[in-house]
Short mmCIF file of C-alpha atoms in Angstrom, two decimals:
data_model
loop_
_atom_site.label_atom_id
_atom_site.label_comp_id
_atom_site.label_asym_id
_atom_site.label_seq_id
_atom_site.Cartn_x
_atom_site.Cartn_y
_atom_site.Cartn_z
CA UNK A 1 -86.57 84.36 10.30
CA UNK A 2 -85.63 87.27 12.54
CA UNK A 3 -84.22 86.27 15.69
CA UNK A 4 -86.19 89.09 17.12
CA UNK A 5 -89.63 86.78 15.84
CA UNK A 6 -91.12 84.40 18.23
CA UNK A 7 -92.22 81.64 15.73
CA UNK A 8 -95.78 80.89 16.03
CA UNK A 9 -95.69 76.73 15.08
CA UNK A 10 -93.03 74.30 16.58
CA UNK A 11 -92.37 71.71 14.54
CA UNK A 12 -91.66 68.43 16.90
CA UNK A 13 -89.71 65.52 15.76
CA UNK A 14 -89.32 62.56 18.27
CA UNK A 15 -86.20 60.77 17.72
CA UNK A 16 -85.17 57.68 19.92
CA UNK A 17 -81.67 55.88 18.55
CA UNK A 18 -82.93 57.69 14.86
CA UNK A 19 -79.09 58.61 13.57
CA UNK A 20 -80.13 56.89 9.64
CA UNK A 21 -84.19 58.53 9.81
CA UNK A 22 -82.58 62.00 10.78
CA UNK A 23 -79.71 61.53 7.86
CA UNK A 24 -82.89 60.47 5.52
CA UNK A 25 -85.13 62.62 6.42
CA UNK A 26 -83.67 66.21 8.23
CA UNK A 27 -83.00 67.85 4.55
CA UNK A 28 -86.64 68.12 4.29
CA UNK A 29 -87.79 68.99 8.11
CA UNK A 30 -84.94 71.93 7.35
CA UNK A 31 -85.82 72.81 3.76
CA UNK A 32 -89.71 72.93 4.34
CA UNK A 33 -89.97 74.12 7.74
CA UNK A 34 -91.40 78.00 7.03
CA UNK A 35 -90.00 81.04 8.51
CA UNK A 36 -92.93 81.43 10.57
CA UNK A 37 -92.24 77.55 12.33
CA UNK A 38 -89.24 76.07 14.29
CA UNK A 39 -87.96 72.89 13.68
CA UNK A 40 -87.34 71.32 16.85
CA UNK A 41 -85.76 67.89 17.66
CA UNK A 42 -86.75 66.24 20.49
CA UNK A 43 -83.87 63.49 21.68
CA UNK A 44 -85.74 60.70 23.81
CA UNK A 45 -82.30 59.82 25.71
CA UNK A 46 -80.16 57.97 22.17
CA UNK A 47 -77.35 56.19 22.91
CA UNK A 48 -76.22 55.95 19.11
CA UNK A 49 -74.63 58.94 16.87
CA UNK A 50 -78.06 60.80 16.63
CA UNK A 51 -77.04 64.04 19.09
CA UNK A 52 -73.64 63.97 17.42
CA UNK A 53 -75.16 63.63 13.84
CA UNK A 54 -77.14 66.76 14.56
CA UNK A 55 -74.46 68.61 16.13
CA UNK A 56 -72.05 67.98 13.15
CA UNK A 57 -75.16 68.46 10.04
CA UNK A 58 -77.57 70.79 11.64
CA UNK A 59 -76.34 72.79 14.09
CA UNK A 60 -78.86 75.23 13.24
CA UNK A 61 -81.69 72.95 14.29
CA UNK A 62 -83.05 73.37 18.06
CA UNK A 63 -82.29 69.93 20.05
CA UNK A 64 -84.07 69.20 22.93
CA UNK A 65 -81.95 66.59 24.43
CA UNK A 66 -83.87 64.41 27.52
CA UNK A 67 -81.68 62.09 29.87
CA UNK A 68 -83.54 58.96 29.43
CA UNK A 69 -86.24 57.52 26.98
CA UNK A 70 -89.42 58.73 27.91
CA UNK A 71 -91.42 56.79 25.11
CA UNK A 72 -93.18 58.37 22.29
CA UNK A 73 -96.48 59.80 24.11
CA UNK A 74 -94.39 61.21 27.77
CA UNK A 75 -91.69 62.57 25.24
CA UNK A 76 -94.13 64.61 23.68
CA UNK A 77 -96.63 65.56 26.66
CA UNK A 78 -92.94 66.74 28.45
CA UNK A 79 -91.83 68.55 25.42
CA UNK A 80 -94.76 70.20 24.52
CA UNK A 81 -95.05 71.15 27.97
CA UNK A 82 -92.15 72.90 28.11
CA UNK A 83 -91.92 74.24 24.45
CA UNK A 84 -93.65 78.27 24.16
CA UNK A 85 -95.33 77.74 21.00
CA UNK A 86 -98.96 78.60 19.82
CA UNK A 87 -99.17 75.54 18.04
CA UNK A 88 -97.31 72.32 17.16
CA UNK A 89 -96.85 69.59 15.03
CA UNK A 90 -96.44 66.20 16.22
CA UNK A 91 -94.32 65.01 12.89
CA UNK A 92 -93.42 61.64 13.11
CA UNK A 93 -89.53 60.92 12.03
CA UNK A 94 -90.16 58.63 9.12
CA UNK A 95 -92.15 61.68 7.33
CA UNK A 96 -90.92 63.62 4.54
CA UNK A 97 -92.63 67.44 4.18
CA UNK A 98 -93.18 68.99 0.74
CA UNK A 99 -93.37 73.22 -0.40
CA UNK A 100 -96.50 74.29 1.87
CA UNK A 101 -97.43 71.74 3.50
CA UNK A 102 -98.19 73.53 6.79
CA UNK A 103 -99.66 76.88 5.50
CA UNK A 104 -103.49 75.92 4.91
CA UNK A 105 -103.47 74.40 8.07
CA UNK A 106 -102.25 77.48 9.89
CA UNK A 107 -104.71 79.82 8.33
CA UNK A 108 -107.10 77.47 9.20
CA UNK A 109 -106.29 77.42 13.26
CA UNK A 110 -105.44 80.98 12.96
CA UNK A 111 -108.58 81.72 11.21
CA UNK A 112 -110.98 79.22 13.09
CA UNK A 113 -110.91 79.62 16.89
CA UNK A 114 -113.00 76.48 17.54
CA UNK A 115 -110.75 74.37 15.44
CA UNK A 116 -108.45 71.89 18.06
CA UNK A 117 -106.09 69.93 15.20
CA UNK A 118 -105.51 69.53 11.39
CA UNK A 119 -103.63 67.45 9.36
CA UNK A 120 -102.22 67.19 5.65
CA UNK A 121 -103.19 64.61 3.35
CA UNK A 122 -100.56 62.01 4.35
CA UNK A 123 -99.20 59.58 1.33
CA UNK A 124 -96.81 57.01 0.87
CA UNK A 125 -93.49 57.90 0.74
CA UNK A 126 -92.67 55.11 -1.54
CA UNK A 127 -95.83 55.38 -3.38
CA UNK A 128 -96.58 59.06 -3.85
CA UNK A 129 -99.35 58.76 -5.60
CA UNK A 130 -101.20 56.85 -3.04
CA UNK A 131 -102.49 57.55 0.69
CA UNK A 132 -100.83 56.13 2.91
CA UNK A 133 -102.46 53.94 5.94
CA UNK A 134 -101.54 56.03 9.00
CA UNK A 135 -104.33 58.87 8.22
CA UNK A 136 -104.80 59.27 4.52
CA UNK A 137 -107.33 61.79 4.14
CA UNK A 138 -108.42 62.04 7.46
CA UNK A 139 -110.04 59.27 10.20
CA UNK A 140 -113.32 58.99 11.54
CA UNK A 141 -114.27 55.29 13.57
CA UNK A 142 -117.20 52.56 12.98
CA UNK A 143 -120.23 51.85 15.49
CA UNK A 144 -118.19 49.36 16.96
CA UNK A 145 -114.72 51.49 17.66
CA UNK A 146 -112.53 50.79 14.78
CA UNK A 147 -110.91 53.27 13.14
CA UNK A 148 -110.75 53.84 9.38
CA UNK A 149 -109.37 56.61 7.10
CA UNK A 150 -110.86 58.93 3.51
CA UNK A 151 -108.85 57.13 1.52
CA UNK A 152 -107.89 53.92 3.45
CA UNK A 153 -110.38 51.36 4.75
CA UNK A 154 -108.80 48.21 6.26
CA UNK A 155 -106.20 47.13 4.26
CA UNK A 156 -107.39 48.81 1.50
CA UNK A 157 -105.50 52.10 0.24
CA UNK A 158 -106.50 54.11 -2.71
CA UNK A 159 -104.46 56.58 -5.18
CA UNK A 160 -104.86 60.02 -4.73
CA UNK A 161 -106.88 62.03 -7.55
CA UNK A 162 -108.07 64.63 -5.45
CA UNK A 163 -111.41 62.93 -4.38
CA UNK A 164 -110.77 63.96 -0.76
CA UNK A 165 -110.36 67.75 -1.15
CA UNK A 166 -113.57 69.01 0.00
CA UNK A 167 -113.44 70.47 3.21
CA UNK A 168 -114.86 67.98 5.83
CA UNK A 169 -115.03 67.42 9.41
CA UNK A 170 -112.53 64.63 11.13
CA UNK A 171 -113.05 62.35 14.44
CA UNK A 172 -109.30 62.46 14.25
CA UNK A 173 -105.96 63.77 12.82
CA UNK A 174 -103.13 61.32 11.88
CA UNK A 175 -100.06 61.18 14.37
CA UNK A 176 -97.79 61.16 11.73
CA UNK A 177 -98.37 64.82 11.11
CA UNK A 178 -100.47 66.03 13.78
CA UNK A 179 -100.53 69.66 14.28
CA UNK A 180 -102.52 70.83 17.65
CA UNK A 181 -103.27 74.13 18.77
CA UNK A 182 -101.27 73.62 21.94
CA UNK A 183 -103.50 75.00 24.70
CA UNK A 184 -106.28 72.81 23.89
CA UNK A 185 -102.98 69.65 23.76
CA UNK A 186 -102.62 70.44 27.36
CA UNK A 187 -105.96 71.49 27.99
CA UNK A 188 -106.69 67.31 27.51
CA UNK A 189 -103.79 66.14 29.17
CA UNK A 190 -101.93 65.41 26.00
CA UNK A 191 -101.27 61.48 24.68
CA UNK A 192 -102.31 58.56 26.92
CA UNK A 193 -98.68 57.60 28.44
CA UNK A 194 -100.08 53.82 29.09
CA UNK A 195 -101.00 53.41 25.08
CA UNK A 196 -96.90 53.17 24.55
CA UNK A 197 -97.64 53.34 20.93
CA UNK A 198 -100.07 53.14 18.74
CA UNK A 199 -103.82 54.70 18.37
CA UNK A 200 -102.76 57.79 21.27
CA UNK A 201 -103.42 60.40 18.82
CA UNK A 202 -106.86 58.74 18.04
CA UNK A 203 -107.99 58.67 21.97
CA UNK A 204 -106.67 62.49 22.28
CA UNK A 205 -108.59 63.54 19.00
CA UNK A 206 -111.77 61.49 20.04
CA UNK A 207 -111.33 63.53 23.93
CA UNK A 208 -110.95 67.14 21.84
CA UNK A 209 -114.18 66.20 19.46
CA UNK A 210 -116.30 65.38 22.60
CA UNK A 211 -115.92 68.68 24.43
CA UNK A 212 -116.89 70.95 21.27
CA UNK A 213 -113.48 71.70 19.46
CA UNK A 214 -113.30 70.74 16.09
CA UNK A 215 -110.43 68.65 13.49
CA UNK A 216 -110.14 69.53 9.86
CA UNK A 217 -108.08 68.55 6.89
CA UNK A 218 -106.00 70.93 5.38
CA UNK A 219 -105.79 69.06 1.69
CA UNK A 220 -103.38 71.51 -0.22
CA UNK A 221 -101.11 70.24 1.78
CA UNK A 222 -99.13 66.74 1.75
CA UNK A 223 -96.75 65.06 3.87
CA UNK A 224 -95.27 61.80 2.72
CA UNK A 225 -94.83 58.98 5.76
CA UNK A 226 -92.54 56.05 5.39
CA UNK A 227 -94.76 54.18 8.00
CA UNK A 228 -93.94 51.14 10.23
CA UNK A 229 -90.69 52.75 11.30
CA UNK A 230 -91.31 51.45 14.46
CA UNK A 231 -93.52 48.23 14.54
CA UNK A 232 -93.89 46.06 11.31
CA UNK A 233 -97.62 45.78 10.06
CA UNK A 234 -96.64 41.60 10.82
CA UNK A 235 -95.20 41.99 14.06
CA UNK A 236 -97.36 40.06 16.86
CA UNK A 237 -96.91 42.87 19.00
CA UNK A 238 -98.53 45.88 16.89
CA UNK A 239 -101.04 43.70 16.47
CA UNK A 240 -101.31 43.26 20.43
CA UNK A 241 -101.02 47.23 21.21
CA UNK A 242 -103.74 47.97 18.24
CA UNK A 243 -106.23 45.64 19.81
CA UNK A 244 -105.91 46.47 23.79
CA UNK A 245 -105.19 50.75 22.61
CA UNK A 246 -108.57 50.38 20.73
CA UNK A 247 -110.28 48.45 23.81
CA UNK A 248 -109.00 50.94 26.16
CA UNK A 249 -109.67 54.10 23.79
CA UNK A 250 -113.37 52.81 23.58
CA UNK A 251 -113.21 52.49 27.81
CA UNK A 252 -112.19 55.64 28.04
CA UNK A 253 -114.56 57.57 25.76
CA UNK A 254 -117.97 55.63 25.11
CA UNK A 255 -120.81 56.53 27.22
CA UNK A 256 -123.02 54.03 28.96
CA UNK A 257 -124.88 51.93 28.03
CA UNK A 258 -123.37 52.26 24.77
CA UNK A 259 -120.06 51.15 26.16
CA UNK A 260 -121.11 47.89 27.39
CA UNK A 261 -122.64 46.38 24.20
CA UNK A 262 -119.93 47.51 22.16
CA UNK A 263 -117.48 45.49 24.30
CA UNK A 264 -119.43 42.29 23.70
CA UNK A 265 -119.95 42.80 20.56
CA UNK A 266 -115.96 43.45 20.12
CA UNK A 267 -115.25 40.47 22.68
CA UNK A 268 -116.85 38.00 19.72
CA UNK A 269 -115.51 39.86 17.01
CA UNK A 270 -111.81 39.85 18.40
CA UNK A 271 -112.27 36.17 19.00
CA UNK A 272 -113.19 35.38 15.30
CA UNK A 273 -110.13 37.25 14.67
CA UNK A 274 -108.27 35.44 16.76
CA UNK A 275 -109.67 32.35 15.07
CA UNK A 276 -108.77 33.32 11.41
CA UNK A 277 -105.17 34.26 12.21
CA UNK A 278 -104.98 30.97 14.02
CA UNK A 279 -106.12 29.30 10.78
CA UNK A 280 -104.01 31.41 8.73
CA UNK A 281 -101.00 29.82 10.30
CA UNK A 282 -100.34 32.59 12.57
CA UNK A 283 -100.48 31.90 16.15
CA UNK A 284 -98.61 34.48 17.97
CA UNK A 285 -101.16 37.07 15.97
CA UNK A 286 -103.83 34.99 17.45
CA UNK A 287 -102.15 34.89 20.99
CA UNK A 288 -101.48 38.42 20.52
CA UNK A 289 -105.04 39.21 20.45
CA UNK A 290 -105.84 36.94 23.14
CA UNK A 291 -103.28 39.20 25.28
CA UNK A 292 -104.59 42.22 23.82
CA UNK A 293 -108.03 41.81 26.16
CA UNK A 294 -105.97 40.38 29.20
CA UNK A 295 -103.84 43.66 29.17
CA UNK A 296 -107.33 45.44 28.78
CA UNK A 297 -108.63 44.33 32.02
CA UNK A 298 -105.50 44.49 34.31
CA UNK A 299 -105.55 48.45 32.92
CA UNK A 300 -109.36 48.73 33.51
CA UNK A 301 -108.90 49.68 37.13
CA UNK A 302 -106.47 52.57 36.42
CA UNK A 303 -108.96 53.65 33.81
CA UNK A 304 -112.08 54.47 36.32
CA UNK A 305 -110.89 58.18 37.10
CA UNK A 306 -109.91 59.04 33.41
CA UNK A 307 -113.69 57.85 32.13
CA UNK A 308 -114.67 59.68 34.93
CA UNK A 309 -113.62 62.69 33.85
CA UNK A 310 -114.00 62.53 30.05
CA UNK A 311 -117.48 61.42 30.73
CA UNK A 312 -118.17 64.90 33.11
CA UNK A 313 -116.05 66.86 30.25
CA UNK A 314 -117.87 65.49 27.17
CA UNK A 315 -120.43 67.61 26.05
CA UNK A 316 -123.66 66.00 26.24
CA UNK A 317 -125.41 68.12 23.62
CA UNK A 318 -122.94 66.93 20.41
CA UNK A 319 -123.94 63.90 18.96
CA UNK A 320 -121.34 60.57 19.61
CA UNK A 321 -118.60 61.05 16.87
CA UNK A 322 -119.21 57.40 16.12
CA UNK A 323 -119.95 56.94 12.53
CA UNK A 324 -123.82 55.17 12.88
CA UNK A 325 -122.69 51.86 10.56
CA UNK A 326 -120.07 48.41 11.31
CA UNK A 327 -117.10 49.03 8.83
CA UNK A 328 -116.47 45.24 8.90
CA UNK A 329 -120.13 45.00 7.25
CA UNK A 330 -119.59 47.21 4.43
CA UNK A 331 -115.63 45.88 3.52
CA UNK A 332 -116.44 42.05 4.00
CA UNK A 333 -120.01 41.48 3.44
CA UNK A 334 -120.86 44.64 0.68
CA UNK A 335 -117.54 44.97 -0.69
CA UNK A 336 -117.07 48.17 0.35
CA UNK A 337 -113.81 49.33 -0.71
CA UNK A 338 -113.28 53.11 -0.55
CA UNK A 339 -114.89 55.27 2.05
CA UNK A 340 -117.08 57.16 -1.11
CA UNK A 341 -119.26 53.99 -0.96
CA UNK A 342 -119.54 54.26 2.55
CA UNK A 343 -123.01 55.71 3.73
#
């Protein structure tokens, strides 16, 4: 790339304490980031070898270096904020990038004006075959606020044969390759800073949907995502930001009277599930969830002025983004297993 050529994607990699992710995974951010993207690593304050490891491998690679850890949401609102770029990509650090995986989804934002995000197809890194949980195919969310993939429902992840390729519309665009035209990222405010982790990309899609822009899959190409690079799928405190992230996200976004009955309907569903990890022998995931709805109401307060003003944003004349049916119906109770059985 011409030093003379302002690149039109930057290609954002958050790294907190990440000196063995970057040494795993940097020869493919530098090999398969395009002449017409930047690859840009964004330091969230490390105290371990990661600034040296870059310095010493890649000194090529831009390094934006803050003083302290700002988390994974403020690191990228702040970066993004001060990074020049027409559009970005929120890559996670535990995902590997393949030959084109970013070119579809340019043409598509460059060719699309109404379009706010795409993603890749997202697989398993260790199973490449395979989708992989954090996005698959693209997301979309029940009737009752839980979110599910094309290509992964619950716990259920299926292999890759193409099924997904036809272009389709998305509720939302996987944070482990998210890439955002960025006026319309700070147009919304960017990630929720009080979500810490965990279902921010999901609330800032679901914001971007309700005022008229648009989310698309780019399926030609694939990014592969290690996954659980932070949180374990078994660690009681996923489980915890999951449930209070999805409470809040539905607080945030869901009109009234809608709102209301969702919440009690979720209040006795989160309780059963509270119940069956308790009788599965695994109490903290059970206290977890039981925490999960305490942290939801201390946060409720702060939460007035944000629903405020999606609720005045949100265009009234688009249908909810809601999908009309209860996921948990169709897995448990029809057997549901891949989202082509879904209605």
């Amino acid at each position: 790339m011409s030093s003379a050529t302002t690149p039109k994607v930057g290609v954002l990699v958050l790294n907190w304490n990440g000196r063995q992710l970057l040494e795993d995974f940097a020869p493919s951010w530098v090999a398969h980031t395009p002449d017409y993207a930047e690859l840009v690593i964004i330091d969230n304050g490390s105290t371990d070898e990661s600034l040296s490891f870059l310095q010493s491998a890649y000194p090529e690679v831009k390094v934006l270096a803050f003083e302290e850890n700002y988390g994974f949401a403020e690191g990228y609102n702040r970066a993004i904020a001060a990074l020049d770029y027409p559009y970005v990509v929120l890559l996670n650090s535990d995902a590997a990038l393949s030959e084109g995986w970013l070119d579809e989804a340019l043409q598509l934002l460059e060719t699309e004006p109404e379009l706010g995000a795409v993603q890749p197809k997202i697989r398993a890194l260790r199973a490449p075959e395979a989708f992989e949980y954090a996005g698959a195919a693209g997301g979309y969310i029940d009737a009752l606020g839980y979110p599910f993939c094309r290509g992964r429902l619950l716990d259920t992840v299926e292999v890759d044969r193409g099924q997904y390729d036809e272009p389709s519309e998305l509720l939302w665009a996987s944070g482990a390759c998210l890439i955002v035209r960025r006026s319309v990222y700070l147009e919304l405010g960017g990630l929720d800073t009080r979500f810490f982790a965990h279902q921010e990309e999901i609330d800032l899609c679901w914001r971007m949907v309700s005022r008229g822009w648009r989310i698309r899959l780019a399926p030609s190409g694939v990014v592969y995502h290690l996954g659980g690079g932070s949180l374990s799928a078994e660690s009681p405190r996923k489980v915890f930001l999951n449930f209070r992230n999805n409470l809040l996200m539905l607080y945030k976004n869901l009109p009234t009277p809608r709102l209301y009955l969702v919440l009690l309907l979720r209040l006795m569903l989160d309780a059963l599930a509270a119940l069956v990890y308790l009788l599965q022998g695994r109490g903290r995931h059970a206290v977890a969830v039981l925490r999960a709805w305490r942290g939801f109401l201390i946060l409720r307060p702060h939460y007035e002025l944000p629903r405020g003003n999606n609720m005045r944003a949100r265009r009234t004349d688009l249908p909810l983004p809601l999908k009309p049916y209860s996921l948990l119906l169709h897995y448990y109770l029809l057997g549901h297993r891949r989202y082509s059985q879904l209605p």
